[in-house]
PDB file of C-alpha atoms in Angstrom:
ATOM      1  CA  PRO A   1      29.561 -37.519   1.956  1.00 49.00           C
ATOM      2  CA  GLU A   2      29.179 -35.741  -1.501  1.00 52.00           C
ATOM      3  CA  THR A   3      27.334 -38.710  -3.315  1.00 49.00           C
ATOM      4  CA  GLU A   4      24.942 -38.880  -0.193  1.00 50.00           C
ATOM      5  CA  LEU A   5      24.328 -34.999  -1.134  1.00 45.00           C
ATOM      6  CA  SER A   6      23.622 -35.679  -4.723  1.00 44.00           C
ATOM      7  CA  VAL A   7      21.263 -38.494  -3.972  1.00 47.00           C
ATOM      8  CA  THR A   8      19.277 -36.420  -1.744  1.00 46.00           C
ATOM      9  CA  ALA A   9      18.754 -33.935  -4.029  1.00 47.00           C
ATOM     10  CA  GLU A  10      17.705 -36.160  -6.543  1.00 49.00           C
ATOM     11  CA  LEU A  11      14.715 -37.451  -4.099  1.00 50.00           C
ATOM     12  CA  VAL A  12      13.338 -34.131  -4.205  1.00 49.00           C
ATOM     13  CA  PRO A  13       9.957 -34.672  -6.441  1.00 51.00           C
ATOM     14  CA  THR A  14       9.556 -32.634  -9.226  1.00 50.00           C
ATOM     15  CA  SER A  15       5.802 -32.179  -8.650  1.00 49.00           C
ATOM     16  CA  SER A  16       6.090 -29.962  -5.717  1.00 48.00           C
ATOM     17  CA  TRP A  17       7.673 -27.388  -7.972  1.00 49.00           C
ATOM     18  CA  ASN A  18       5.096 -27.721 -10.384  1.00 49.00           C
ATOM     19  CA  ILE A  19       2.391 -27.051  -7.770  1.00 51.00           C
ATOM     20  CA  SER A  20       3.967 -23.875  -6.794  1.00 52.00           C
ATOM     21  CA  SER A  21       4.403 -22.480 -10.220  1.00 53.00           C
ATOM     22  CA  GLU A  22       0.515 -23.484 -10.703  1.00 55.00           C
ATOM     23  CA  LEU A  23      -0.184 -21.214  -7.709  1.00 57.00           C
ATOM     24  CA  ASP A  24       2.399 -18.451  -8.586  1.00 63.00           C
ATOM     25  CA  LYS A  25       0.822 -17.916 -12.419  1.00 71.00           C
ATOM     26  CA  ASP A  26      -2.730 -16.713 -10.537  1.00 81.00           C
ATOM     27  CA  SER A  27      -0.898 -14.254  -8.457  1.00 88.00           C
ATOM     28  CA  TYR A  28      -0.752 -10.658  -9.393  1.00 94.00           C
ATOM     29  CA  LEU A  29      -0.188  -7.234  -7.900  1.00 96.00           C
ATOM     30  CA  THR A  30      -0.878  -4.091  -9.702  1.00 96.00           C
ATOM     31  CA  LEU A  31      -1.399  -0.448  -9.223  1.00 97.00           C
ATOM     32  CA  ASP A  32      -4.368   0.538 -10.653  1.00 97.00           C
ATOM     33  CA  GLU A  33      -3.906   4.073 -10.668  1.00 96.00           C
ATOM     34  CA  PRO A  34      -1.271   6.742  -9.440  1.00 96.00           C
ATOM     35  CA  MET A  35      -2.152   8.541  -6.274  1.00 96.00           C
ATOM     36  CA  ASN A  36      -3.666  12.027  -6.591  1.00 91.00           C
ATOM     37  CA  ASN A  37      -2.071  15.311  -5.449  1.00 96.00           C
ATOM     38  CA  ILE A  38      -4.341  17.229  -3.299  1.00 97.00           C
ATOM     39  CA  THR A  39      -3.864  20.917  -2.278  1.00 97.00           C
ATOM     40  CA  THR A  40      -6.712  22.313  -0.030  1.00 96.00           C
ATOM     41  CA  SER A  41      -6.981  24.642   2.835  1.00 96.00           C
ATOM     42  CA  LEU A  42      -6.992  24.652   6.553  1.00 96.00           C
ATOM     43  CA  GLY A  43      -9.784  22.802   8.456  1.00 96.00           C
ATOM     44  CA  GLN A  44     -10.614  20.953   5.288  1.00 97.00           C
ATOM     45  CA  THR A  45     -10.944  17.079   4.832  1.00 97.00           C
ATOM     46  CA  ALA A  46      -8.551  15.413   2.789  1.00 98.00           C
ATOM     47  CA  GLU A  47      -8.703  11.856   0.910  1.00 97.00           C
ATOM     48  CA  LEU A  48      -6.011   9.973  -0.618  1.00 98.00           C
ATOM     49  CA  HIS A  49      -6.663   6.764  -2.644  1.00 97.00           C
ATOM     50  CA  CYS A  50      -4.533   3.876  -2.872  1.00 97.00           C
ATOM     51  CA  LYS A  51      -6.022   1.582  -6.002  1.00 98.00           C
ATOM     52  CA  VAL A  52      -4.237  -1.386  -6.218  1.00 97.00           C
ATOM     53  CA  SER A  53      -5.720  -4.932  -6.933  1.00 96.00           C
ATOM     54  CA  GLY A  54      -4.011  -8.483  -6.430  1.00 96.00           C
ATOM     55  CA  ASN A  55      -3.995 -12.025  -5.711  1.00 94.00           C
ATOM     56  CA  PRO A  56      -3.407 -12.912  -2.751  1.00 92.00           C
ATOM     57  CA  PRO A  57      -5.137  -9.685  -1.605  1.00 93.00           C
ATOM     58  CA  PRO A  58      -2.750  -7.172  -0.709  1.00 95.00           C
ATOM     59  CA  THR A  59      -1.533  -5.879   2.658  1.00 96.00           C
ATOM     60  CA  ILE A  60      -1.771  -1.927   2.013  1.00 97.00           C
ATOM     61  CA  ARG A  61       0.360   0.528   4.439  1.00 98.00           C
ATOM     62  CA  TRP A  62       0.460   4.229   4.587  1.00 98.00           C
ATOM     63  CA  PHE A  63       3.373   6.575   4.955  1.00 98.00           C
ATOM     64  CA  LYS A  64       4.043  10.063   5.710  1.00 98.00           C
ATOM     65  CA  ASN A  65       7.501  11.736   4.616  1.00 98.00           C
ATOM     66  CA  ASP A  66       8.848   7.794   4.914  1.00 96.00           C
ATOM     67  CA  ALA A  67       7.328   7.541   8.291  1.00 98.00           C
ATOM     68  CA  PRO A  68       4.478   4.927   9.090  1.00 98.00           C
ATOM     69  CA  VAL A  69       1.117   7.194   9.187  1.00 98.00           C
ATOM     70  CA  VAL A  70      -0.400   7.094  12.701  1.00 95.00           C
ATOM     71  CA  GLN A  71      -4.225   7.108  12.948  1.00 97.00           C
ATOM     72  CA  GLU A  72      -5.633   9.790  15.302  1.00 97.00           C
ATOM     73  CA  PRO A  73      -9.306   9.285  16.646  1.00 96.00           C
ATOM     74  CA  ARG A  74     -11.810  11.357  14.614  1.00 95.00           C
ATOM     75  CA  ARG A  75      -9.034  12.895  12.624  1.00 98.00           C
ATOM     76  CA  ILE A  76      -6.729  10.391  10.699  1.00 98.00           C
ATOM     77  CA  SER A  77      -8.200   7.338   9.694  1.00 98.00           C
ATOM     78  CA  PHE A  78      -7.541   4.394   6.807  1.00 97.00           C
ATOM     79  CA  ARG A  79      -9.278   1.484   5.703  1.00 97.00           C
ATOM     80  CA  ALA A  80      -9.270  -0.988   3.019  1.00 96.00           C
ATOM     81  CA  THR A  81     -11.907  -0.369   0.241  1.00 96.00           C
ATOM     82  CA  ASN A  82     -12.948  -2.250  -2.389  1.00 94.00           C
ATOM     83  CA  TYR A  83     -10.325  -0.574  -4.776  1.00 96.00           C
ATOM     84  CA  GLY A  84      -7.525  -1.080  -2.373  1.00 97.00           C
ATOM     85  CA  SER A  85      -7.421   1.628   0.614  1.00 98.00           C
ATOM     86  CA  ARG A  86      -8.472   5.127   1.733  1.00 98.00           C
ATOM     87  CA  LEU A  87      -6.649   7.577   3.987  1.00 98.00           C
ATOM     88  CA  ARG A  88      -8.825  10.331   5.184  1.00 98.00           C
ATOM     89  CA  ILE A  89      -7.471  13.303   7.578  1.00 98.00           C
ATOM     90  CA  ARG A  90     -10.173  15.569   8.637  1.00 98.00           C
ATOM     91  CA  ASN A  91      -9.502  19.127  10.059  1.00 97.00           C
ATOM     92  CA  LEU A  92      -6.460  19.813   8.269  1.00 97.00           C
ATOM     93  CA  ASP A  93      -3.542  21.723   9.563  1.00 96.00           C
ATOM     94  CA  THR A  94      -0.621  22.941   7.689  1.00 95.00           C
ATOM     95  CA  THR A  95       1.548  20.394   9.555  1.00 96.00           C
ATOM     96  CA  ASP A  96      -0.312  17.658   7.329  1.00 97.00           C
ATOM     97  CA  THR A  97       1.502  18.873   4.388  1.00 98.00           C
ATOM     98  CA  GLY A  98       3.788  15.984   2.898  1.00 98.00           C
ATOM     99  CA  TYR A  99       4.225  13.266   0.827  1.00 98.00           C
ATOM    100  CA  PHE A 100       2.012  10.315   1.365  1.00 98.00           C
ATOM    101  CA  GLN A 101       2.769   7.217   0.056  1.00 98.00           C
ATOM    102  CA  CYS A 102       1.088   3.836   0.101  1.00 98.00           C
ATOM    103  CA  VAL A 103       2.601   0.623  -0.154  1.00 98.00           C
ATOM    104  CA  ALA A 104       1.005  -2.828  -1.097  1.00 98.00           C
ATOM    105  CA  THR A 105       2.590  -6.242  -0.974  1.00 97.00           C
ATOM    106  CA  ASN A 106       1.003  -9.350  -1.269  1.00 95.00           C
ATOM    107  CA  GLY A 107       4.340 -11.645  -0.392  1.00 91.00           C
ATOM    108  CA  LYS A 108       5.164 -11.975  -4.049  1.00 89.00           C
ATOM    109  CA  LYS A 109       5.398  -8.396  -5.304  1.00 94.00           C
ATOM    110  CA  VAL A 110       5.563  -4.938  -3.986  1.00 96.00           C
ATOM    111  CA  VAL A 111       4.080  -1.723  -5.701  1.00 97.00           C
ATOM    112  CA  SER A 112       3.712   1.726  -4.393  1.00 97.00           C
ATOM    113  CA  THR A 113       2.440   5.165  -5.374  1.00 98.00           C
ATOM    114  CA  THR A 114       3.075   8.638  -3.674  1.00 98.00           C
ATOM    115  CA  GLY A 115       1.190  11.791  -3.866  1.00 97.00           C
ATOM    116  CA  VAL A 116       1.492  15.325  -2.314  1.00 98.00           C
ATOM    117  CA  LEU A 117      -0.986  16.486   0.003  1.00 98.00           C
ATOM    118  CA  PHE A 118      -0.517  20.442   0.449  1.00 98.00           C
ATOM    119  CA  VAL A 119      -2.441  22.420   3.078  1.00 97.00           C
ATOM    120  CA  LYS A 120      -2.538  26.040   2.403  1.00 95.00           C
ATOM    121  CA  PHE A 121      -3.396  28.907   4.628  1.00 86.00           C
ATOM    122  CA  GLY A 122      -6.574  30.980   3.395  1.00 72.00           C
ATOM    123  CA  LYS A 123     -10.047  30.471   2.139  1.00 62.00           C
ATOM    124  CA  PRO A 124     -10.769  27.187   0.230  1.00 54.00           C
TER     125      PRO A 124
END
């Protein structure tokens, strides 16, 4: 049985390996800019930007204090942008304070960046 195994291994065409490495050499994923920290006041709107680029185009997820960010109609939303992704939180409350992280992955690599949103009482 051992000889059969070695024969099977020799039958793997080397060209398939070359094709995958050709594809890999064009793939990349970079964090273009670290996320900004924001300090703002109650009732304001905050925007956090996740600036990444990659090939294949990355999938971006948002986390607050390590839990996935849940979108709320007309208040919390995130969307893909030409630079990556944007998270917008309207009508801020002090409970929105926390560590916000975006994680981008394109199947080959993963990059992430974290920013702090601090919502304070009082006038802006």
